[in-house]
Amino acid sequence: MKKSKFFWGYAVLALVIYAVIQVLISTNILDMYYQNMLITMCINIMLAVSLHIVIGITGQFSIGHAGFLAVGAYISAIITTKLMLPFPLAIFLGALAAAVAGLIVGIPTLRLKGDYLAIATLGFAEIIRIVFLNTDYVGGAAGMQVKYLSNWTYAFVGVVLTILVISNFTNSRHGRACISIREDEIAADAMGINTTYYKVVAFAIGSFFAGLAGAIFAHNFYIIQPTTFGFLKSFDILIYVVLGGLGSLSGSVIAAIFLTVISAYLANFPETRMIIYSLVLIVVMLYRPTGLMGTKEFTDLFKFGKKGGTK
Amino acid sequence: MEWIQQLVNGISLGSIYALIALGYTMVYGIIKLINFAHGDVFMIGSFIGFYAIAKWELGFFPALLLAMAVCAIFGVVIERIAYKRLRNATRIAALITAIGVSLLIEYTTIFFRGAQPAAYPEVIKNKSFDVFGVQISSTSILILTVAIVLMILLQFIVHKTKIGKAMRAVSHDADAARLMGINVDNTISATFAIGSALAGAAGVIFGVYYTKIDPLMGVIPGVKAFIAAVLGGIGIIPGAMVGGMLLGVVESLVSALGFSLWRDAAAFVILILILIFRPSGIFGKNTREKV
């Protein structure tokens, strides 16, 4: 039971991080710019971790994650702005709607493999975007006005919840089943694992947290537009997971933090940012196709040869 | 008559998709890679054609040939630099690299010339011919002629020449082809060259037809051409042509019914339906998965 030993350590660490930043915010040492960057960072961590469970753990190559982000964003925005219901309920319902969308997308498409799955998920994300684009109720192409309701507390709780659920899922029996699908789907199937079931479950969990991120994302800006949720957003999220390591939760988190900071500094040079992103993507894939961390976790770096090699 | 009019428009659009789809299908057939950068080769071809016609004052056909030649070289360079190392890598690594190359081409172009669109010059007098009450513009005829000539040329290359034979052999079984003394690397490069040249030609005629080009124009036609390739059965050359035409016609019909904003969604719905019900495409045969 090595996990329970660490659990309280992580809980204290999370509380300390939260408290320190909350103090910095309330004493105004971190101004609006940095607060906004922190919230963006949290949203990106949530997105990276929620895609990590689909690509990194289950090995299903989905490149339509922005679609679920859009569902979470729009549904939660409708609930707070049009129906005037409280924000926490909107977050939950937004995430739930994204999970339902994940089920709808996942059940038919997850029978496909590799490249075909990638293209199909891309297609579904585009369809979701086009539906919002053509729905006048949510403002169509002009976008939808949203109240500013996000703050550091919501974003941080969201991150903690996402990481907690996904790391627990990964370490559970179901998570191991998902990992076996990643390693060899046919062998997993032969061992009696219901591959479709686990793929759909992982996909739905991933979409749920993408929707959660979407709810916080929508209420962090004053307006949401369908163009925000295009291919590029999906590729952005993909880059976090790929750079961090396909199969490493801490890698995804670190990559999300790192790239958020970089893109904040390159905000005035969007072309340069995308050139750097794409070069990083190509170079990492050519020289280290498993991503920077591989399937290792950050904590593994501190265990020097305790349990032999990783393989 | 309205319907026939739409059919004609659809075929013009479809022939552009078909030309791009040929490149996808050839590359996929030979190295099993979705070359995401293919749509951007199309964009580069369009810009080469634009500069050739508007700035260097070449005619339409010299511009077309120039764009095809530059794109062929460009395609080979991409293959040699980015994809060659990935022959034995996982499919996901190859796909991510292709996405990276695509983004790199798009944003490098934006970096050098800005994201603003350019207006394509008029290359031929736009006359309309009245054929049994259907208006057919001279541009449509030009597009269709160029597309059909190129497709016939491609069929000739693939079926009658030595390199075509090598391409078919490599796509059938790369290892056996290597044992038979075929230079697999050169054959793959030739495939990229031919596919990219076709995409370049498609770029030029796209510019002539739509008169507006910009650095991100390759994304949507690229994805649609991929859909066309899947629709016809990926890896099958006649399939790509039929798939492209079919997709063009369906899109025109969706527009004609008054759902022009849903046109892109229609293409994706077709893709998902075909992937679910007949993943090997219209012309494909079902293959058993090997363990």
Coordinates of C-alpha atoms in Angstrom, one line a residue:
Chain A
M1 CA 0.0 0.0 0.0
K2 CA 2.5 2.6 -1.0
K3 CA -0.1 4.9 -2.3
S4 CA -1.8 5.6 0.9
K5 CA 1.5 6.6 2.4
F6 CA 1.9 9.3 -0.2
F7 CA -1.8 10.4 -0.3
W8 CA -1.7 12.7 2.7
G9 CA 1.6 14.2 1.5
Y10 CA 0.0 15.2 -1.8
A11 CA -3.1 16.5 -0.1
V12 CA -0.9 18.7 2.1
L13 CA 1.1 19.8 -0.9
A14 CA -2.1 20.8 -2.8
L15 CA -3.4 22.7 0.2
V16 CA 0.0 24.6 0.6
I17 CA 0.0 25.5 -3.1
Y18 CA -3.6 26.7 -2.9
A19 CA -3.0 28.7 0.3
V20 CA 0.2 30.3 -0.9
I21 CA -1.3 31.5 -4.2
Q22 CA -4.6 32.5 -2.5
V23 CA -2.6 34.7 -0.1
L24 CA -0.6 36.2 -3.0
I25 CA -3.8 37.0 -4.8
S26 CA -5.6 38.5 -1.8
T27 CA -2.5 40.7 -1.0
N28 CA -2.5 41.8 -4.6
I29 CA 1.1 40.6 -5.3
L30 CA -0.3 38.7 -8.2
D31 CA -2.2 41.1 -10.4
M32 CA -5.0 40.3 -12.9
Y33 CA -2.6 39.3 -15.6
Y34 CA -0.9 36.7 -13.5
Q35 CA -4.2 35.5 -12.0
N36 CA -5.6 35.0 -15.5
M37 CA -2.4 33.1 -16.5
L38 CA -2.9 30.9 -13.5
I39 CA -6.5 30.1 -14.4
T40 CA -5.5 29.4 -18.0
M41 CA -2.8 27.1 -16.7
C42 CA -5.3 25.2 -14.6
I43 CA -7.6 24.9 -17.6
N44 CA -4.8 23.6 -19.7
I45 CA -3.8 21.1 -17.0
M46 CA -7.3 19.8 -16.8
L47 CA -7.5 19.5 -20.6
A48 CA -4.1 17.8 -20.8
V49 CA -4.9 15.3 -18.0
S50 CA -8.4 14.6 -19.5
L51 CA -6.8 13.8 -22.9
H52 CA -4.0 11.9 -21.2
I53 CA -6.5 9.3 -20.0
V54 CA -7.7 8.7 -23.6
I55 CA -4.4 8.8 -25.5
G56 CA -1.8 8.1 -22.8
I57 CA -3.6 5.4 -20.8
T58 CA -6.0 3.8 -23.2
G59 CA -3.9 4.4 -26.3
Q60 CA -6.9 5.7 -28.3
F61 CA -5.7 8.5 -30.6
S62 CA -8.4 11.1 -30.3
I63 CA -7.7 14.6 -31.8
G64 CA -11.1 16.1 -31.3
H65 CA -10.8 17.1 -27.7
A66 CA -11.8 20.7 -28.4
G67 CA -15.3 19.5 -29.2
F68 CA -15.9 18.3 -25.6
L69 CA -14.4 21.5 -24.4
A70 CA -16.9 23.4 -26.5
V71 CA -19.8 21.3 -25.2
G72 CA -18.8 22.0 -21.5
A73 CA -18.3 25.7 -22.3
Y74 CA -21.6 26.3 -24.1
I75 CA -23.8 24.2 -21.9
S76 CA -22.5 25.8 -18.7
A77 CA -22.7 29.2 -20.3
I78 CA -26.4 28.6 -21.2
I79 CA -27.1 27.5 -17.6
T80 CA -25.6 30.5 -16.0
T81 CA -26.4 33.2 -18.5
K82 CA -29.8 32.1 -19.9
L83 CA -31.2 30.1 -17.0
M84 CA -29.6 32.1 -14.2
L85 CA -28.7 29.1 -12.2
P86 CA -25.6 29.0 -9.9
F87 CA -22.1 28.5 -11.2
P88 CA -21.2 25.2 -9.5
L89 CA -24.3 23.5 -10.9
A90 CA -23.4 24.9 -14.3
I91 CA -19.9 23.4 -14.1
F92 CA -21.3 20.0 -13.1
L93 CA -24.0 20.0 -15.8
G94 CA -21.5 21.2 -18.4
A95 CA -19.2 18.4 -17.6
L96 CA -22.0 15.9 -17.6
A97 CA -23.2 17.1 -21.0
A98 CA -19.6 16.7 -22.3
A99 CA -19.5 13.2 -20.9
V100 CA -22.8 12.4 -22.6
A101 CA -21.3 13.8 -25.8
G102 CA -18.3 11.6 -25.2
L103 CA -20.5 8.6 -25.0
I104 CA -22.4 9.5 -28.1
V105 CA -19.1 10.0 -30.0
G106 CA -17.3 7.1 -28.4
I107 CA -19.7 4.2 -28.8
P108 CA -19.7 4.2 -32.6
T109 CA -16.2 5.5 -33.3
L110 CA -14.2 3.5 -30.8
R111 CA -14.5 0.4 -32.9
L112 CA -12.1 2.2 -35.3
K113 CA -8.4 2.1 -34.8
G114 CA -5.4 4.4 -35.0
D115 CA -5.6 6.9 -37.9
Y116 CA -9.3 6.3 -38.6
L117 CA -10.2 7.0 -35.0
A118 CA -8.2 10.2 -35.1
I119 CA -10.0 11.4 -38.3
A120 CA -13.4 10.4 -36.9
T121 CA -12.9 12.2 -33.6
L122 CA -11.7 15.2 -35.6
G123 CA -14.8 15.0 -37.6
F124 CA -17.1 14.8 -34.6
A125 CA -15.4 17.8 -33.0
E126 CA -16.0 19.8 -36.2
I127 CA -19.6 18.7 -36.3
I128 CA -20.1 19.8 -32.7
R129 CA -18.5 23.2 -33.6
I130 CA -20.7 23.6 -36.7
V131 CA -23.8 22.8 -34.6
F132 CA -22.9 25.6 -32.2
L133 CA -22.0 27.9 -35.1
N134 CA -25.5 27.4 -36.6
T135 CA -27.5 27.6 -33.4
D136 CA -28.9 31.1 -33.0
Y137 CA -29.8 30.5 -29.4
V138 CA -26.1 30.6 -28.5
G139 CA -25.3 33.5 -30.7
G140 CA -24.0 31.6 -33.8
A141 CA -20.8 32.8 -35.3
A142 CA -20.8 36.1 -33.3
G143 CA -20.5 34.2 -30.0
M144 CA -22.2 34.3 -26.7
Q145 CA -21.8 36.7 -23.8
V146 CA -20.8 34.9 -20.6
K147 CA -20.6 36.2 -17.1
Y148 CA -17.2 36.3 -15.5
L149 CA -17.5 33.8 -12.6
S150 CA -14.3 31.8 -12.7
N151 CA -11.7 32.4 -10.1
W152 CA -8.6 30.7 -8.8
T153 CA -10.5 28.6 -6.3
Y154 CA -12.8 27.0 -8.9
A155 CA -9.9 26.4 -11.2
F156 CA -7.7 24.9 -8.6
V157 CA -10.4 22.6 -7.2
G158 CA -11.1 21.5 -10.8
V159 CA -7.5 20.6 -11.3
V160 CA -7.2 18.7 -8.0
L161 CA -10.5 16.8 -8.8
T162 CA -9.3 16.0 -12.3
I163 CA -5.9 14.7 -11.2
L164 CA -7.4 12.8 -8.2
V165 CA -10.1 11.0 -10.3
I166 CA -7.8 10.2 -13.2
S167 CA -4.8 9.0 -11.2
N168 CA -7.1 6.8 -9.1
F169 CA -8.8 5.4 -12.2
T170 CA -5.4 4.7 -13.7
N171 CA -4.3 2.8 -10.6
S172 CA -7.5 0.8 -10.3
R173 CA -8.4 -2.5 -11.9
H174 CA -10.2 -0.6 -14.7
G175 CA -7.1 1.6 -15.3
R176 CA -4.9 -1.5 -15.7
A177 CA -7.4 -2.9 -18.2
C178 CA -7.1 0.3 -20.1
I179 CA -3.3 0.1 -20.0
S180 CA -3.4 -3.4 -21.4
I181 CA -5.5 -2.1 -24.3
R182 CA -2.9 0.5 -24.9
E183 CA -0.1 -2.1 -25.0
D184 CA -1.8 -4.7 -27.2
E185 CA -5.5 -4.5 -27.9
I186 CA -5.8 -7.9 -29.5
A187 CA -4.0 -9.6 -26.6
A188 CA -6.1 -7.7 -24.1
D189 CA -9.2 -8.8 -25.9
A190 CA -8.0 -12.4 -25.8
M191 CA -7.4 -12.2 -22.1
G192 CA -11.1 -11.5 -21.6
I193 CA -11.0 -7.7 -21.3
N194 CA -14.1 -6.0 -22.7
T195 CA -12.1 -3.6 -24.8
T196 CA -14.9 -1.5 -26.2
Y197 CA -16.4 -1.0 -22.7
Y198 CA -13.1 0.2 -21.2
K199 CA -12.4 2.4 -24.2
V200 CA -15.8 4.0 -23.9
V201 CA -15.5 4.5 -20.2
A202 CA -12.0 6.1 -20.5
F203 CA -13.4 8.3 -23.3
A204 CA -16.4 9.4 -21.3
I205 CA -14.2 10.2 -18.2
G206 CA -11.9 12.2 -20.5
S207 CA -14.8 14.1 -22.0
F208 CA -16.3 14.8 -18.6
F209 CA -13.2 16.6 -17.4
A210 CA -12.7 18.3 -20.7
G211 CA -16.3 19.6 -20.2
L212 CA -15.3 20.7 -16.6
A213 CA -12.4 22.6 -18.1
G214 CA -14.7 24.1 -20.7
A215 CA -17.1 25.4 -18.0
I216 CA -14.3 27.2 -16.2
F217 CA -12.9 28.3 -19.6
A218 CA -16.2 29.9 -20.7
H219 CA -16.6 31.8 -17.4
N220 CA -13.1 33.1 -17.5
F221 CA -13.7 35.2 -20.6
Y222 CA -16.6 37.5 -21.4
I223 CA -17.4 35.8 -24.7
I224 CA -17.2 32.4 -26.3
Q225 CA -17.1 31.8 -30.0
P226 CA -17.2 28.7 -32.1
T227 CA -13.9 29.6 -33.8
T228 CA -12.1 29.1 -30.4
F229 CA -12.9 25.4 -30.5
G230 CA -11.4 24.5 -33.9
F231 CA -8.7 22.1 -35.0
L232 CA -6.0 24.3 -33.5
K233 CA -7.4 24.0 -29.9
S234 CA -7.5 20.2 -30.3
F235 CA -3.9 20.2 -31.5
D236 CA -2.8 22.5 -28.6
I237 CA -4.2 20.0 -26.1
L238 CA -2.6 17.2 -28.1
I239 CA 0.8 18.9 -27.9
Y240 CA 0.7 19.0 -24.0
V241 CA 0.1 15.3 -23.9
V242 CA 2.6 14.4 -26.5
L243 CA 5.4 16.6 -25.2
G244 CA 4.8 15.5 -21.6
G245 CA 4.9 11.8 -22.6
L246 CA 2.3 9.5 -23.9
G247 CA 1.3 7.7 -20.7
S248 CA 2.7 10.1 -18.0
L249 CA 0.2 12.1 -16.0
S250 CA 2.8 14.3 -14.3
G251 CA 4.4 14.7 -17.7
S252 CA 1.1 16.1 -19.1
V253 CA 0.8 18.5 -16.2
I254 CA 4.3 19.7 -16.5
A255 CA 4.0 20.2 -20.2
A256 CA 0.7 22.1 -19.8
I257 CA 2.3 24.4 -17.2
F258 CA 5.4 24.9 -19.3
L259 CA 3.7 25.6 -22.6
T260 CA 1.1 27.9 -21.0
V261 CA 3.9 30.1 -19.6
I262 CA 5.7 30.0 -23.0
S263 CA 2.6 30.9 -25.0
A264 CA 1.8 33.7 -22.5
Y265 CA 5.1 35.3 -23.3
L266 CA 4.7 34.7 -27.0
A267 CA 1.1 36.0 -27.0
N268 CA 2.1 39.0 -29.2
F269 CA 3.8 36.7 -31.8
P270 CA 1.2 34.0 -32.5
E271 CA 3.0 32.8 -35.7
T272 CA 6.2 32.3 -33.9
R273 CA 4.4 30.5 -31.1
M274 CA 2.9 28.0 -33.6
I275 CA 6.2 27.6 -35.4
I276 CA 7.9 26.7 -32.2
Y277 CA 5.1 24.4 -31.2
S278 CA 5.2 22.5 -34.5
L279 CA 9.0 22.3 -34.5
V280 CA 8.9 20.9 -30.9
L281 CA 6.3 18.4 -32.0
I282 CA 8.3 17.2 -35.0
V283 CA 11.6 17.1 -33.2
V284 CA 10.2 15.3 -30.1
M285 CA 8.5 12.7 -32.4
L286 CA 11.6 12.1 -34.5
Y287 CA 14.0 11.7 -31.6
R288 CA 11.9 10.7 -28.7
P289 CA 8.6 9.3 -30.0
T290 CA 7.2 8.5 -26.5
G291 CA 7.4 12.1 -25.4
L292 CA 9.8 13.7 -22.9
M293 CA 8.8 11.7 -19.9
G294 CA 7.7 8.5 -21.6
T295 CA 5.4 6.5 -19.4
K296 CA 7.4 7.5 -16.3
E297 CA 5.8 9.7 -13.6
F298 CA 7.6 12.6 -12.0
T299 CA 7.8 10.7 -8.7
D300 CA 9.7 7.9 -10.4
L301 CA 12.7 10.1 -10.8
F302 CA 13.2 10.0 -7.0
K303 CA 13.2 6.3 -6.8
F304 CA 16.8 5.3 -7.6
G305 CA 16.8 1.6 -8.5
K306 CA 14.6 0.5 -5.8
K307 CA 12.5 -2.0 -7.7
G308 CA 14.8 -2.7 -10.6
G309 CA 14.3 -1.4 -14.1
T310 CA 11.1 -0.2 -15.5
K311 CA 10.9 -3.1 -18.1
Chain B
M1 CA -32.3 22.5 -64.6
E2 CA -31.3 24.0 -61.2
W3 CA -30.3 20.5 -60.2
I4 CA -28.1 19.9 -63.2
Q5 CA -26.5 23.3 -62.6
Q6 CA -25.6 22.2 -59.1
L7 CA -24.3 18.9 -60.4
V8 CA -21.9 20.7 -62.7
N9 CA -20.7 22.9 -59.9
G10 CA -20.3 19.8 -57.7
I11 CA -18.2 18.1 -60.3
S12 CA -15.9 21.1 -60.7
L13 CA -15.4 21.2 -56.9
G14 CA -15.2 17.4 -56.8
S15 CA -12.4 17.3 -59.3
I16 CA -10.3 19.5 -57.1
Y17 CA -11.0 17.2 -54.1
A18 CA -10.2 14.3 -56.3
L19 CA -6.8 15.7 -57.3
I20 CA -5.8 16.2 -53.7
A21 CA -7.3 12.9 -52.7
L22 CA -5.1 11.1 -55.2
G23 CA -2.0 12.2 -53.2
Y24 CA -3.4 11.1 -49.9
T25 CA -4.4 7.7 -51.3
M26 CA -1.1 7.1 -53.0
V27 CA 0.9 8.0 -49.9
Y28 CA -1.4 6.0 -47.6
G29 CA -1.3 3.0 -50.0
I30 CA 2.5 3.0 -49.9
I31 CA 3.5 3.9 -46.3
K32 CA 0.2 3.8 -44.4
L33 CA 0.6 7.4 -43.3
I34 CA -2.1 10.1 -43.3
N35 CA 0.0 12.9 -44.7
F36 CA -1.7 15.8 -42.9
A37 CA 0.8 18.2 -44.6
H38 CA -0.7 17.3 -48.0
G39 CA -3.3 20.0 -47.7
D40 CA -0.5 22.5 -47.1
V41 CA 1.4 21.3 -50.2
F42 CA -1.9 22.2 -52.0
M43 CA -1.8 25.7 -50.4
I44 CA 1.9 26.1 -51.4
G45 CA 1.0 25.1 -55.0
S46 CA -1.8 27.7 -55.0
F47 CA 0.6 30.4 -53.9
I48 CA 3.3 29.4 -56.4
G49 CA 0.7 29.7 -59.1
F50 CA -0.4 33.0 -57.8
Y51 CA 3.1 34.5 -57.8
A52 CA 3.7 33.0 -61.3
I53 CA 0.6 34.5 -62.8
A54 CA 0.3 37.8 -60.9
K55 CA 4.0 38.8 -60.3
W56 CA 6.0 37.0 -63.0
E57 CA 3.3 37.2 -65.6
L58 CA 3.4 33.7 -66.8
G59 CA 0.4 32.2 -68.5
F60 CA -1.9 29.7 -66.9
F61 CA -0.2 26.5 -68.2
P62 CA 3.4 27.5 -67.4
A63 CA 2.2 28.6 -63.9
L64 CA 0.5 25.2 -63.5
L65 CA 3.6 23.3 -64.5
L66 CA 5.8 25.5 -62.3
A67 CA 3.5 24.9 -59.3
M68 CA 3.5 21.2 -59.9
A69 CA 7.3 21.0 -60.2
V70 CA 7.9 23.1 -57.0
C71 CA 5.3 21.0 -55.1
A72 CA 6.9 17.8 -56.2
I73 CA 10.3 18.9 -54.9
F74 CA 8.6 20.2 -51.7
G75 CA 6.8 16.9 -51.1
V76 CA 10.0 14.9 -51.5
V77 CA 11.8 17.3 -49.1
I78 CA 9.1 16.8 -46.5
E79 CA 9.3 13.0 -46.9
R80 CA 13.1 12.9 -46.6
I81 CA 13.3 15.2 -43.6
A82 CA 10.3 14.4 -41.5
Y83 CA 8.8 11.0 -42.5
K84 CA 11.8 8.9 -43.5
R85 CA 13.0 8.3 -39.9
L86 CA 9.5 7.2 -39.0
R87 CA 9.2 4.2 -41.3
N88 CA 9.3 1.8 -38.4
A89 CA 7.8 4.1 -35.7
T90 CA 4.3 3.8 -34.2
R91 CA 1.4 5.0 -36.2
I92 CA 0.7 7.7 -33.6
A93 CA 4.2 9.1 -33.8
A94 CA 3.9 9.3 -37.6
L95 CA 0.5 11.0 -37.4
I96 CA 1.7 13.5 -34.8
T97 CA 4.7 14.3 -36.9
A98 CA 2.5 14.9 -39.9
I99 CA 0.3 17.3 -37.9
G100 CA 3.5 19.1 -36.8
V101 CA 4.7 19.4 -40.4
S102 CA 1.3 20.7 -41.4
L103 CA 1.3 23.4 -38.7
L104 CA 4.9 24.3 -39.5
I105 CA 4.2 24.9 -43.2
E106 CA 1.1 27.0 -42.4
Y107 CA 2.7 29.2 -39.8
T108 CA 6.0 29.6 -41.6
T109 CA 4.0 30.9 -44.6
I110 CA 2.0 33.3 -42.3
F111 CA 5.3 34.4 -40.8
F112 CA 6.8 35.4 -44.2
R113 CA 3.8 36.9 -45.9
G114 CA 1.1 37.5 -43.3
A115 CA -2.3 35.8 -42.9
Q116 CA -4.2 38.1 -45.2
P117 CA -5.8 36.5 -48.3
A118 CA -4.7 37.2 -51.8
A119 CA -6.9 37.7 -54.8
Y120 CA -6.2 35.4 -57.7
P121 CA -5.8 37.0 -61.1
E122 CA -8.2 36.1 -63.9
V123 CA -6.4 33.7 -66.3
I124 CA -9.1 33.1 -68.9
K125 CA -12.0 35.1 -70.0
N126 CA -15.0 34.1 -68.0
K127 CA -17.6 33.1 -70.6
S128 CA -20.6 31.0 -69.9
F129 CA -21.8 28.4 -72.4
D130 CA -25.4 27.4 -72.5
V131 CA -25.7 23.6 -72.8
F132 CA -29.3 22.5 -72.8
G133 CA -30.2 25.3 -70.5
V134 CA -27.4 24.7 -68.1
Q135 CA -24.8 27.5 -67.6
I136 CA -21.3 26.1 -67.7
S137 CA -18.6 28.6 -67.2
S138 CA -15.3 28.4 -69.0
T139 CA -13.4 28.1 -65.7
S140 CA -15.4 24.9 -64.9
I141 CA -14.5 23.5 -68.3
L142 CA -10.8 24.4 -67.7
I143 CA -10.8 22.8 -64.3
L144 CA -12.5 19.7 -65.4
T145 CA -10.2 19.3 -68.5
V146 CA -7.0 19.8 -66.4
A147 CA -8.2 17.4 -63.7
I148 CA -9.2 14.7 -66.3
V149 CA -5.9 15.0 -68.2
L150 CA -3.9 14.7 -65.0
M151 CA -5.9 11.7 -63.9
I152 CA -5.3 9.9 -67.2
L153 CA -1.6 10.8 -67.0
L154 CA -1.5 9.3 -63.5
Q155 CA -3.2 6.1 -64.6
F156 CA -0.7 5.9 -67.4
I157 CA 2.2 6.4 -65.0
V158 CA 0.9 3.9 -62.5
H159 CA 0.0 1.1 -64.9
K160 CA 2.4 1.5 -67.8
T161 CA 5.8 2.7 -66.5
K162 CA 8.5 1.1 -64.5
I163 CA 8.2 3.5 -61.6
G164 CA 4.5 2.8 -61.5
K165 CA 5.1 -0.9 -61.4
A166 CA 7.6 -0.3 -58.5
M167 CA 5.0 1.8 -56.7
R168 CA 2.4 -1.0 -57.0
A169 CA 4.9 -3.5 -55.8
V170 CA 6.0 -1.5 -52.8
S171 CA 2.4 -0.8 -51.8
H172 CA 1.6 -4.5 -52.0
D173 CA 4.5 -5.7 -49.9
A174 CA 7.5 -3.4 -49.2
D175 CA 9.8 -6.1 -47.9
A176 CA 9.2 -8.4 -50.8
A177 CA 9.7 -5.5 -53.2
R178 CA 13.0 -4.8 -51.6
L179 CA 14.1 -8.4 -52.0
M180 CA 13.2 -8.2 -55.7
G181 CA 15.7 -5.3 -56.1
I182 CA 13.3 -2.4 -56.0
N183 CA 14.8 0.7 -54.4
V184 CA 12.0 1.3 -51.9
D185 CA 13.2 4.7 -50.7
N186 CA 13.3 6.1 -54.2
T187 CA 9.9 4.6 -55.0
I188 CA 8.4 6.3 -51.9
S189 CA 10.0 9.6 -52.9
A190 CA 8.5 9.3 -56.3
T191 CA 5.1 8.6 -54.8
F192 CA 5.4 11.8 -52.7
A193 CA 6.6 13.7 -55.8
I194 CA 3.7 12.6 -58.0
G195 CA 1.1 13.1 -55.2
S196 CA 2.4 16.5 -54.3
A197 CA 2.5 17.6 -57.9
L198 CA -1.2 16.7 -58.2
A199 CA -1.9 18.7 -55.1
G200 CA 0.0 21.6 -56.5
A201 CA -2.1 21.5 -59.7
A202 CA -5.2 21.3 -57.5
G203 CA -4.0 24.4 -55.7
V204 CA -3.7 26.4 -58.9
I205 CA -7.1 25.5 -60.2
F206 CA -8.6 26.1 -56.8
G207 CA -7.2 29.6 -56.9
V208 CA -8.6 30.1 -60.4
Y209 CA -12.0 28.8 -59.4
Y210 CA -12.4 30.5 -56.0
T211 CA -10.2 33.6 -56.7
K212 CA -9.2 33.9 -53.0
I213 CA -6.3 32.1 -51.4
D214 CA -4.8 32.4 -47.9
P215 CA -2.2 30.4 -45.9
L216 CA -4.8 28.4 -44.0
M217 CA -6.8 27.5 -47.0
G218 CA -5.3 23.9 -47.1
V219 CA -6.8 22.7 -43.9
I220 CA -10.4 22.2 -44.9
P221 CA -9.9 21.0 -48.5
G222 CA -7.1 18.8 -47.1
V223 CA -9.4 17.1 -44.6
K224 CA -12.2 16.8 -47.2
A225 CA -9.9 15.3 -49.7
F226 CA -8.9 12.8 -47.1
I227 CA -12.6 12.1 -46.6
A228 CA -12.9 11.6 -50.3
A229 CA -10.0 9.1 -50.3
V230 CA -11.6 7.1 -47.4
L231 CA -15.0 7.3 -49.2
G232 CA -13.5 5.6 -52.3
G233 CA -11.4 3.2 -50.4
I234 CA -8.0 4.5 -49.2
G235 CA -5.1 3.3 -51.2
I236 CA -7.2 2.8 -54.4
I237 CA -6.6 5.3 -57.1
P238 CA -9.9 5.2 -59.0
G239 CA -11.6 5.2 -55.6
A240 CA -10.1 8.6 -54.8
M241 CA -11.4 10.0 -58.0
V242 CA -14.9 8.7 -57.5
G243 CA -14.9 9.7 -53.8
G244 CA -13.8 13.2 -54.7
M245 CA -16.4 13.7 -57.3
L246 CA -19.1 12.2 -55.1
L247 CA -18.1 14.5 -52.1
G248 CA -18.2 17.5 -54.4
V249 CA -21.6 16.7 -55.7
V250 CA -23.0 16.0 -52.2
E251 CA -21.6 19.3 -50.9
S252 CA -23.2 21.2 -53.8
L253 CA -26.5 19.5 -53.3
V254 CA -26.4 20.4 -49.5
S255 CA -25.7 24.0 -50.4
A256 CA -28.5 24.0 -53.0
L257 CA -31.0 22.7 -50.5
G258 CA -30.2 25.9 -48.4
F259 CA -28.0 24.4 -45.8
S260 CA -24.7 25.9 -47.0
L261 CA -23.5 26.5 -43.5
W262 CA -23.8 22.8 -42.8
R263 CA -21.8 21.8 -45.8
D264 CA -18.6 20.9 -43.9
A265 CA -20.7 19.0 -41.3
A266 CA -22.2 17.0 -44.2
A267 CA -18.7 15.9 -45.3
F268 CA -17.8 14.8 -41.8
V269 CA -21.1 12.9 -41.4
I270 CA -20.3 11.0 -44.6
L271 CA -16.9 10.2 -43.2
I272 CA -18.2 8.9 -40.0
L273 CA -21.0 6.9 -41.7
I274 CA -18.5 5.3 -44.1
L275 CA -16.0 4.5 -41.3
I276 CA -18.7 2.9 -39.3
F277 CA -20.5 0.9 -42.0
R278 CA -17.9 0.3 -44.6
P279 CA -14.4 1.3 -43.4
S280 CA -12.8 -0.1 -46.5
G281 CA -14.6 2.4 -48.7
I282 CA -16.8 2.0 -51.8
F283 CA -14.1 0.1 -53.8
G284 CA -12.3 -1.6 -50.9
K285 CA -12.2 -5.2 -50.1
N286 CA -12.5 -6.3 -46.5
T287 CA -9.2 -7.5 -45.1
R288 CA -8.8 -9.6 -42.1
E289 CA -6.7 -8.3 -39.3
K290 CA -3.5 -10.2 -38.7
V291 CA -2.4 -10.8 -35.1

